[in-house]
Coordinates of C-alpha atoms in Angstrom, one line a residue:
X966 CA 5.0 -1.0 12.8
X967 CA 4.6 -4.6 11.9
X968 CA 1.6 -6.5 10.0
X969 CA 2.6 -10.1 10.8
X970 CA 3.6 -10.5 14.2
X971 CA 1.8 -13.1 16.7
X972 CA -0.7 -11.2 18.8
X973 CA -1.7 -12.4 22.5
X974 CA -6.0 -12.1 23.4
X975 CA -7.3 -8.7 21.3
X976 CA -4.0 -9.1 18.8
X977 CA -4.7 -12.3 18.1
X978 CA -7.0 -11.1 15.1
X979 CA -4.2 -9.3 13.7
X980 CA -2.2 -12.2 13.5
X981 CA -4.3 -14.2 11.3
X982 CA -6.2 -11.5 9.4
X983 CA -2.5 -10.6 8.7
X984 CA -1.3 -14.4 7.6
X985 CA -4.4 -14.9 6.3
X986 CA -3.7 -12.0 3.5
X987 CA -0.1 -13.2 3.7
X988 CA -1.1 -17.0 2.3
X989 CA -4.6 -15.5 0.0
X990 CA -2.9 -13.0 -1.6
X991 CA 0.5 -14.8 -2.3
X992 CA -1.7 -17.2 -3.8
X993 CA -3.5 -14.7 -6.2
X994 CA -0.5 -13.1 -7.2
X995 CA 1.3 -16.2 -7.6
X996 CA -0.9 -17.3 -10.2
X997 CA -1.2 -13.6 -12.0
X998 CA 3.1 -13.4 -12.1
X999 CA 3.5 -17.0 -13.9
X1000 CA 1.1 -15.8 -16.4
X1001 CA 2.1 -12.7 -17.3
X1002 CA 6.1 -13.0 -16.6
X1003 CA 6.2 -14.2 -20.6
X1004 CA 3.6 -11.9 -21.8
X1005 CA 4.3 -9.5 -24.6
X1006 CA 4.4 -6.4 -22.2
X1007 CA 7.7 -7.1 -20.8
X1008 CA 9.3 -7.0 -24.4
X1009 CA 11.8 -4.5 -24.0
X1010 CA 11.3 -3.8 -20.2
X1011 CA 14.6 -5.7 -19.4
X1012 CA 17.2 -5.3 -16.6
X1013 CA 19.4 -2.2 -17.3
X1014 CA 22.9 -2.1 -17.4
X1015 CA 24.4 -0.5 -14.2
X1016 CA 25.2 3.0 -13.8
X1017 CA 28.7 4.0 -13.3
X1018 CA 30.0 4.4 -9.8
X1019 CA 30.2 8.6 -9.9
X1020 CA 26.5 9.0 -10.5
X1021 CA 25.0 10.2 -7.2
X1022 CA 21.9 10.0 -5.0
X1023 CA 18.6 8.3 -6.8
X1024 CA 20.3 7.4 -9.9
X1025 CA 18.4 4.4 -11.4
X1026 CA 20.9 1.1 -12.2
X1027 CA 18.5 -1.2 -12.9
X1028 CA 14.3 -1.7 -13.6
X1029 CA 13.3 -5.5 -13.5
X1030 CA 9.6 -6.3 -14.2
X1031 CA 8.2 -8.3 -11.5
X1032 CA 4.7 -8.5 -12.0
X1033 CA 1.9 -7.9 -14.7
X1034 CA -2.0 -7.9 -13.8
X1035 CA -5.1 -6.9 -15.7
X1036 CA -7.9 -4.6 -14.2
X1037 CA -9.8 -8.6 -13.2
X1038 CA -6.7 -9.7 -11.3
X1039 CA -6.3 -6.9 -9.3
X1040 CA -9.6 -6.7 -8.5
X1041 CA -9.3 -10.1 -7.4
X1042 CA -5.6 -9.2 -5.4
X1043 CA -7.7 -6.4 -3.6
X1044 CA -10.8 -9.3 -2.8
X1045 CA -8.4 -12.0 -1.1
X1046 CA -7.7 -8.9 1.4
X1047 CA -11.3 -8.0 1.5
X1048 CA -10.8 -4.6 0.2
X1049 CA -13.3 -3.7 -2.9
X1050 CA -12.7 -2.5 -6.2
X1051 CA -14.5 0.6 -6.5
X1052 CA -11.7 2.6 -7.3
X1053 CA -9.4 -0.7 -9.5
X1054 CA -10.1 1.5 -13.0
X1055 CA -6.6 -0.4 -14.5
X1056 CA -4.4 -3.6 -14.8
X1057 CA -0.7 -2.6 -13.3
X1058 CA 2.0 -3.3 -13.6
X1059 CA 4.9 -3.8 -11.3
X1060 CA 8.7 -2.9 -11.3
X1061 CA 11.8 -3.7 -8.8
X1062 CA 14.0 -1.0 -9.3
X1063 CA 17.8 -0.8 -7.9
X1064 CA 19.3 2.6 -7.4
X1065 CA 21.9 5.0 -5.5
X1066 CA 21.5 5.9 -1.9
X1067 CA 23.4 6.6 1.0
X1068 CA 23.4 4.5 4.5
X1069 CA 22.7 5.6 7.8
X1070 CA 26.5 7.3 8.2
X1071 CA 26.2 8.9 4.1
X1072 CA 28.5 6.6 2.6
X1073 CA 27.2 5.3 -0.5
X1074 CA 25.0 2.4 -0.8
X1075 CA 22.3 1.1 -2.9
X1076 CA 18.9 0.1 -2.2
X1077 CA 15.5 -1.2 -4.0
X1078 CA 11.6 -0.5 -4.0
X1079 CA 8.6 -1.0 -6.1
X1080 CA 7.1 0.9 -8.6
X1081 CA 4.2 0.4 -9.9
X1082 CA 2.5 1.9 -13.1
X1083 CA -1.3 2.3 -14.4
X1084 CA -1.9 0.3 -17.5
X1085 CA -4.7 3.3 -19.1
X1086 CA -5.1 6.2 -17.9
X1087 CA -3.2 9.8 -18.3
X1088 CA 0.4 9.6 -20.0
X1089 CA 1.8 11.8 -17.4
X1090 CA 1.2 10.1 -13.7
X1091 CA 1.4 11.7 -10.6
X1092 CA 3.3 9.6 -7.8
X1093 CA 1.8 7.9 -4.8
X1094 CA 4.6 7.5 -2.1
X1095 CA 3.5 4.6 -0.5
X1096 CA 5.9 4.0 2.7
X1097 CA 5.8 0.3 4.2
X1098 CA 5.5 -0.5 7.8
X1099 CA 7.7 -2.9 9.9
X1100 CA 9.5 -6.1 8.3
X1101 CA 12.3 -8.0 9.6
X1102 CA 12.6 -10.3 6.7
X1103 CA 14.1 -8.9 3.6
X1104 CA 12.1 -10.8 1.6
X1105 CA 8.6 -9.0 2.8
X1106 CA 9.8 -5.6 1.0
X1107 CA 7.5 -4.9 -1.5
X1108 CA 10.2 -5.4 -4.4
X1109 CA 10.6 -8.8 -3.2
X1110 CA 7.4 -10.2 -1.5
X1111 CA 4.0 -10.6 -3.6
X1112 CA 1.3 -10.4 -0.7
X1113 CA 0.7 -7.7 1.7
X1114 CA 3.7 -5.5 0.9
X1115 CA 1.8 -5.0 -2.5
X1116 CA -1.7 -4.2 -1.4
X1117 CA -1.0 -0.1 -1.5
X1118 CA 0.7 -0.6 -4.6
X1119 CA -1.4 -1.6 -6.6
X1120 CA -4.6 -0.2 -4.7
X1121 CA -3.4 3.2 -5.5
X1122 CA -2.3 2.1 -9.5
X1123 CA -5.1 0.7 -10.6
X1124 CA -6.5 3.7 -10.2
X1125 CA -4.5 5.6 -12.1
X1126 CA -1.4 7.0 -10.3
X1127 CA 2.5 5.9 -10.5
X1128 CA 3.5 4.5 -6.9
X1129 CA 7.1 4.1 -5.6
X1130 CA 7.2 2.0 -2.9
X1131 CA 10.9 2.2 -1.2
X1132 CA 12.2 -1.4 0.6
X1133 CA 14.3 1.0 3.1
X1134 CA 18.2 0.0 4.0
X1135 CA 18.8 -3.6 4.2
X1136 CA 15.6 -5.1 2.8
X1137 CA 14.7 -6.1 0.1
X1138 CA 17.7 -6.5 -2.5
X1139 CA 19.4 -3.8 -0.5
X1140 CA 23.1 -5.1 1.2
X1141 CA 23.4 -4.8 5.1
X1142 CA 20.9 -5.0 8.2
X1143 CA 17.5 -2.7 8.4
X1144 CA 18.4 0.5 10.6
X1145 CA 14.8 0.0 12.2
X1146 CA 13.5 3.0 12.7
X1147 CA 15.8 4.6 11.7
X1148 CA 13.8 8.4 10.3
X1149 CA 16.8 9.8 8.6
X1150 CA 18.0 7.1 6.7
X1151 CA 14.4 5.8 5.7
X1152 CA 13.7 9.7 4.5
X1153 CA 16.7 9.2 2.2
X1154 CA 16.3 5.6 1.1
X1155 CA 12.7 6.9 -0.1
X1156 CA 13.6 10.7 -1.2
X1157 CA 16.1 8.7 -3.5
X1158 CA 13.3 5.9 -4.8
X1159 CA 11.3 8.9 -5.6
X1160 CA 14.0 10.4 -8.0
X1161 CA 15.2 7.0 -8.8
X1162 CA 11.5 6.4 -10.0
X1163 CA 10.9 9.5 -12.0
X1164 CA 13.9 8.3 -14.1
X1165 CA 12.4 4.9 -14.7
X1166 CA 9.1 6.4 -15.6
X1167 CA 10.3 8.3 -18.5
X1168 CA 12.4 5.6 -19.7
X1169 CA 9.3 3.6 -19.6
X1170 CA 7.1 6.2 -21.4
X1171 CA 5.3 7.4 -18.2
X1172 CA 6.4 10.6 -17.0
X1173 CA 5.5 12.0 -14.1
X1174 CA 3.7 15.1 -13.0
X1175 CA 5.8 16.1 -10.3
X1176 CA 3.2 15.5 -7.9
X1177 CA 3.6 13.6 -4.8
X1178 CA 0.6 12.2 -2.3
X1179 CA 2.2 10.9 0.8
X1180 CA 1.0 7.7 2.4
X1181 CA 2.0 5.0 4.1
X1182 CA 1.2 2.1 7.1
X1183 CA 2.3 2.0 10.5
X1184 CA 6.1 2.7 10.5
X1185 CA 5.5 3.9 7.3
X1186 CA 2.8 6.7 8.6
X1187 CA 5.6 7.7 10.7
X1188 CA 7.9 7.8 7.7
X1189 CA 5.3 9.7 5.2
X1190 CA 4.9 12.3 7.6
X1191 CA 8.6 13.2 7.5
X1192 CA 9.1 12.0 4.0
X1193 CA 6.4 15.0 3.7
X1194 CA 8.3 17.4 5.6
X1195 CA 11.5 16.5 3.3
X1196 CA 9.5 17.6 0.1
X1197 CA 7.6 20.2 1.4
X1198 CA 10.7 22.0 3.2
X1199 CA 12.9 22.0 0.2
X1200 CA 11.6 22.8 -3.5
X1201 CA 14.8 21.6 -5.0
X1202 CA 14.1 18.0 -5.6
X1203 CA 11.3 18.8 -8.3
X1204 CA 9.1 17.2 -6.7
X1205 CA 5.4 19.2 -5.2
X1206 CA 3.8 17.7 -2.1
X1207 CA -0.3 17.7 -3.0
X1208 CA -1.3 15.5 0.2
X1209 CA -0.5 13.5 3.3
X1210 CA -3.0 10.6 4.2
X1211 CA -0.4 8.3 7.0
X1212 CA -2.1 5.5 8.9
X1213 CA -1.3 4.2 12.2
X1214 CA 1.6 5.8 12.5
X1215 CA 4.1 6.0 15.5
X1216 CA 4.7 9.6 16.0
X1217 CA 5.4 9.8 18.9
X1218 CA 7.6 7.4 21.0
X1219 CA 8.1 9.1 24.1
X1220 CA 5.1 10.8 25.1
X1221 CA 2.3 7.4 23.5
X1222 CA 3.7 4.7 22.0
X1223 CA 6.5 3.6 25.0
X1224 CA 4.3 4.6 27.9
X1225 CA 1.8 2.6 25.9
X1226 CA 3.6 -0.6 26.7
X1227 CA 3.3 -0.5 30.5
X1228 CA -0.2 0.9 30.1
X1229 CA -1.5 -1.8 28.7
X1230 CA -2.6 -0.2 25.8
X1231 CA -0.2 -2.3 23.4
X1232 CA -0.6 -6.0 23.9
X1233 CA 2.1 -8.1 25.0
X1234 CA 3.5 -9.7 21.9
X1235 CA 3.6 -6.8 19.5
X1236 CA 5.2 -4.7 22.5
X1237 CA 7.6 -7.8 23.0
X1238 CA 8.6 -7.7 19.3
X1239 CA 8.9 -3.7 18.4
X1240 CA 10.8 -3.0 22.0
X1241 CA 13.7 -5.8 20.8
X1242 CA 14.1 -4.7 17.1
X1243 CA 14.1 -0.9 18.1
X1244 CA 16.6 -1.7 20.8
X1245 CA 18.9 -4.2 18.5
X1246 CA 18.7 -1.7 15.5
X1247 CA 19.0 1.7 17.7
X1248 CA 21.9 0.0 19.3
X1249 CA 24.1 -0.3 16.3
X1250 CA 23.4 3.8 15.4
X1251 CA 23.5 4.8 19.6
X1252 CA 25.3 3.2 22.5
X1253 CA 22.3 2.3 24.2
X1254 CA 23.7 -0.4 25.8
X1255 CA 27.8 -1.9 25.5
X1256 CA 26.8 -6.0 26.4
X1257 CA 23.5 -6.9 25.1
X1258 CA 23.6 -8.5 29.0
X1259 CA 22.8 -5.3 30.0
X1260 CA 19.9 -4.9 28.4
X1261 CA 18.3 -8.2 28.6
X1262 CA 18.2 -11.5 30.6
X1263 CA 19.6 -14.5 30.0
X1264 CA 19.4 -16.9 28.3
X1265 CA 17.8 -13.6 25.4
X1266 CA 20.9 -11.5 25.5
X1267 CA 22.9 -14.3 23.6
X1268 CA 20.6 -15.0 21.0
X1269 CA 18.6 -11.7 20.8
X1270 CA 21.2 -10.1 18.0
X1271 CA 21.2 -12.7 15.2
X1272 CA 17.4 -13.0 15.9
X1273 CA 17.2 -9.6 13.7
X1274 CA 19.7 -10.4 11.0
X1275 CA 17.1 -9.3 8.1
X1276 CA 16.8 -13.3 7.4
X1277 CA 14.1 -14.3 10.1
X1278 CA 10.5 -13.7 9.9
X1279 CA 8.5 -12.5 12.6
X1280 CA 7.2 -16.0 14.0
X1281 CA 10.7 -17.5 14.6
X1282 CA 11.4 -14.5 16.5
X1283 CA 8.4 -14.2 18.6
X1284 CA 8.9 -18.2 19.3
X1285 CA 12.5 -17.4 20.7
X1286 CA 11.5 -14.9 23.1
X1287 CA 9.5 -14.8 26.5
X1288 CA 5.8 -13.9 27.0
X1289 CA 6.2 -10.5 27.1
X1290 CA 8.9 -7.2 27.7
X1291 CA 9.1 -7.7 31.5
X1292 CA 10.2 -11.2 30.6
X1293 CA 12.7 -10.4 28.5
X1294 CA 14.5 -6.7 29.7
X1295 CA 16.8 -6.8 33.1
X1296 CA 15.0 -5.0 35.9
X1297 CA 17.6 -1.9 35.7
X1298 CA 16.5 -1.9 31.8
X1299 CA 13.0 -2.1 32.0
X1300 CA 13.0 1.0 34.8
X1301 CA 15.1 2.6 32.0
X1302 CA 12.2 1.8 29.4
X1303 CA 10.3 3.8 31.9
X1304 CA 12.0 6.4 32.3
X1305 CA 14.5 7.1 29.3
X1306 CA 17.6 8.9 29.6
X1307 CA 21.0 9.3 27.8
X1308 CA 21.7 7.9 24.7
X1309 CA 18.1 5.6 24.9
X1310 CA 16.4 8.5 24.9
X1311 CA 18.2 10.5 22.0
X1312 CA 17.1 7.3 20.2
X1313 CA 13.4 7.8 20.7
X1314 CA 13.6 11.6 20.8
X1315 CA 15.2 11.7 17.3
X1316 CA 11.9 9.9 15.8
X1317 CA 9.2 12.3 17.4
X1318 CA 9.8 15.9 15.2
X1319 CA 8.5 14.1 12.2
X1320 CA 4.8 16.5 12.3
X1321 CA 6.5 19.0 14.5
X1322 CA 6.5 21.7 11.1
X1323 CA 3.7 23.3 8.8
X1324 CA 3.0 21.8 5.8
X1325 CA 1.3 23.5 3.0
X1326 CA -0.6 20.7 1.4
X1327 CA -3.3 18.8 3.4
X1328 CA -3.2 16.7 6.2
X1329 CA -5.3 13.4 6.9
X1330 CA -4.4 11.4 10.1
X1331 CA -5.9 7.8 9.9
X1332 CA -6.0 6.2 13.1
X1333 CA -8.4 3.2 14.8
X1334 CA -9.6 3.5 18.7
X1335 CA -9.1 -0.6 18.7
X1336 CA -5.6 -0.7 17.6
X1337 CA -3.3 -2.5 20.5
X1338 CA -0.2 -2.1 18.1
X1339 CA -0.2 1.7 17.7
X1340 CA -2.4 3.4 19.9
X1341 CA -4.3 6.4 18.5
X1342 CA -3.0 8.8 21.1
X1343 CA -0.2 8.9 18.4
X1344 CA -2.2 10.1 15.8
X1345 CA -3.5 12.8 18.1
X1346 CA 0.1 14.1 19.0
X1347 CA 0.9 14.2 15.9
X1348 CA -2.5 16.4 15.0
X1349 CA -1.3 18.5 18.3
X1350 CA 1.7 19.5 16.3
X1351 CA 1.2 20.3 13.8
X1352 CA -1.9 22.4 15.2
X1353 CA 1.1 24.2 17.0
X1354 CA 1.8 25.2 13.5
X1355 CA -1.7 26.2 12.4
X1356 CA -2.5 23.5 10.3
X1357 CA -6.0 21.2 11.1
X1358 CA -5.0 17.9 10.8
X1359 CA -8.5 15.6 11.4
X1360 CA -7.7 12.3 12.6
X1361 CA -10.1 10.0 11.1
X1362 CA -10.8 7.1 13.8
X1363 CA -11.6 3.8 11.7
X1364 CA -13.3 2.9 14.8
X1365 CA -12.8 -0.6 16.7
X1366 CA -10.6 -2.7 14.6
X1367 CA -6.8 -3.8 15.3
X1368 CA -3.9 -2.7 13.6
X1369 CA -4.3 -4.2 10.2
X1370 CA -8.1 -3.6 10.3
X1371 CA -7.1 0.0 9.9
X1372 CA -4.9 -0.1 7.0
X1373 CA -7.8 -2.6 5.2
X1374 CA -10.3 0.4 5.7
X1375 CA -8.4 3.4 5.1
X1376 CA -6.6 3.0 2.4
X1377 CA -9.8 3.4 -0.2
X1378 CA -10.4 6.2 2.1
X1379 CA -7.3 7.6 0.8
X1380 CA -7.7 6.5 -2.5
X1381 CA -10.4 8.6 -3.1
X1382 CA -9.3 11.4 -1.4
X1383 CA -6.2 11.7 -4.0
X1384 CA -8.7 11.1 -6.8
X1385 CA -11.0 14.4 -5.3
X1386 CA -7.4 16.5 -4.8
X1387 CA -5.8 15.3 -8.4
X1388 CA -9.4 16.7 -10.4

């Protein structure tokens, strides 16, 4: 789930560790893109022509360079966000790509992502899938933004791996609003980066292995996971699942992360914000309610809507909303948050099969026991699962730090684990 929203008392750290990486590391990168935008290693790597309109699913239209860093400035990208360098072995650099994919009805669309290449290393790259976690602007995709979005990125590049990193629908450059949670489409939106990115890897003399190691933040863990499922269930899109390493994820809505909110076990604001994009974006996919009205109070249900139109960030929202989810749901909505039914529930249900199967490669479940966004009861439903299905999944408790706090320490973690699984 999200990385910049205001927190209230214990989430209050999140907030400005997560602005604070926001304003540092836009900074840092700032200065590395002006430098490097004219440099001799984008001769060549132009904008390609588009594609024509019969090519299907992943086909690549256009590879833009966005960004260019030696092995010093990532190392000093990493340090603004207080992660170290021990594993930064490479410059990067950085690539928006536009390709073919289909919306949340499959009609075709397109839709952008990152990619993000090794300067040394081996010719042939395997592929980090790096999945993001909640955004509402489209400008914090990773294709677009140049601070926290690209912290996995090039993390996982610099030492020596290609990573896709997949805006979803509607953000980034991608036309039409985010389907927010949304498993199916964001499963397709990143099945078709990953094909979309083995194209622009051989065009840009990088092929890749045809292995995949699955991670991803927050929404994103939730997406790895059945990203993971996606590749390991179906051989046919060339593509071999070697690891899944989600953090934070939100596996499971209706039995942890809902109850959560009443529970007290997700703080106030964060609750406030997820509950109102879930139910906006849900809404257009499911008739969960017919008159925002009956949903939530006034004066919220005529403003709530065009609140999460992909162009505000996450403080004008918070800042146009009450104190918290009892402020802002009708009573008869909030006892329906309670106690789901209907077409509400079919929304929440349909996100909570994504480790209900067996994978074949390994499993690492990264989780923290102070995290108010998403507790870590979801990380051990998740491992209950897929135990279900005979596979040990640990979940590896970064102990008592906040949401972002357990992307900051477990992504070397994972890092290092690929590099031990790739020898």
């Amino acid at each position: 789930m999200t990385q910049q929203t205001q927190q209230n008392t214990n989430s209050r750290r999140t907030h400005r560790t997560s602005r604070g990486i926001r304003a540092a590391v836009a900074a840092c990168a700032a200065v590395a893109l002006a430098a490097t935008l004219t440099a001799p290693a984008f001769a060549g790597a132009r904008p390609e022509a588009a594609a024509p309109l019969h090519q299907g699913r992943g086909d690549l239209l256009s590879v833009e360079p966005v960004a260019a860093l030696d092995r010093a400035e990532v190392a000093a990208f990493l340090a603004q966000a207080e992660i170290g360098d021990a594993t930064v072995r490479h410059g990067v650099r950085a690539y928006r790509l536009t390709y073919r994919t289909v919306d949340t009805a499959g009609r075709p669309t397109t839709a952008t992502g990152l990619f993000t290449l090794p300067t040394g290393g081996a010719r042939r790259l395997g592929l980090v899938a790096d999945t993001h976690g909640t955004m509402v602007h489209r400008d914090n995709a990773p294709s677009v933004a140049t601070d926290f979005a690209r912290l996995a990125s090039y993390l996982h590049a610099s030492a020596g791996r290609a990573v896709a990193a997949p805006d979803y629908l509607g953000l980034g450059k991608g036309p039409g609003p985010h389907p927010y949670m949304d498993t199916r489409s964001a499963v397709t939106a990143s099945l078709d980066m990953l094909r979309a990115a083995r194209t622009a890897a051989q065009r840009l003399g990088r092929p890749l292995t045809g292995d995949v190691y699955g991670t991803g933040f927050s929404q994103g863990g939730q997406v790895a996971m059945a990203l993971g499922r996606e590749l390991g269930e179906r051989r046919s899109h060339g593509f071999r699942l070697r690891a899944l390493a989600p953090v934070a994820g939100p596996y499971d809505l209706t039995g942890q992360e809902v109850p959560a909110l009443f529970d007290g076990r997700v703080n106030d604001i964060s609750g406030l914000f997820y509950v109102s994009y879930f139910l906006v974006a849900q809404n257009r996919l499911h008739p969960i309610y017919r008159d925002p009205s009956e949903a939530f109070r006034a004066p919220y249900d005529r403003r709530i809507e065009a609140l999460f139109d992909g162009e505000h960030r996450e403080e004008e929202i918070v800042a146009a909303l009450p104190k918290n989810v009892q402020e802002l749901l009708t009573p008869a909505f909030l006892e329906r948050m309670r106690n789901p039914d209907g077409a509400l529930l079919t929304a929440l249900r349909s996100q909570d099969d994504t480790c209900d199967w067996k994978p074949k490669a390994p499993v690492r479940l990264y989780a923290s026991a102070g995290d108010t966004d998403v507790p870590i009861g979801n990380a051990t439903s998740c491992a209950a699962d897929l135990a279900r299905h005979g596979v040990r999944a640990p979940v590896l408790d970064q102990g008592d730090v906040d949401h972002v706090g357990s992307f900051m320490k477990a992504a070397p973690q994972t890092v290092r684990w690929f590099d031990r699984l790739a020898r």
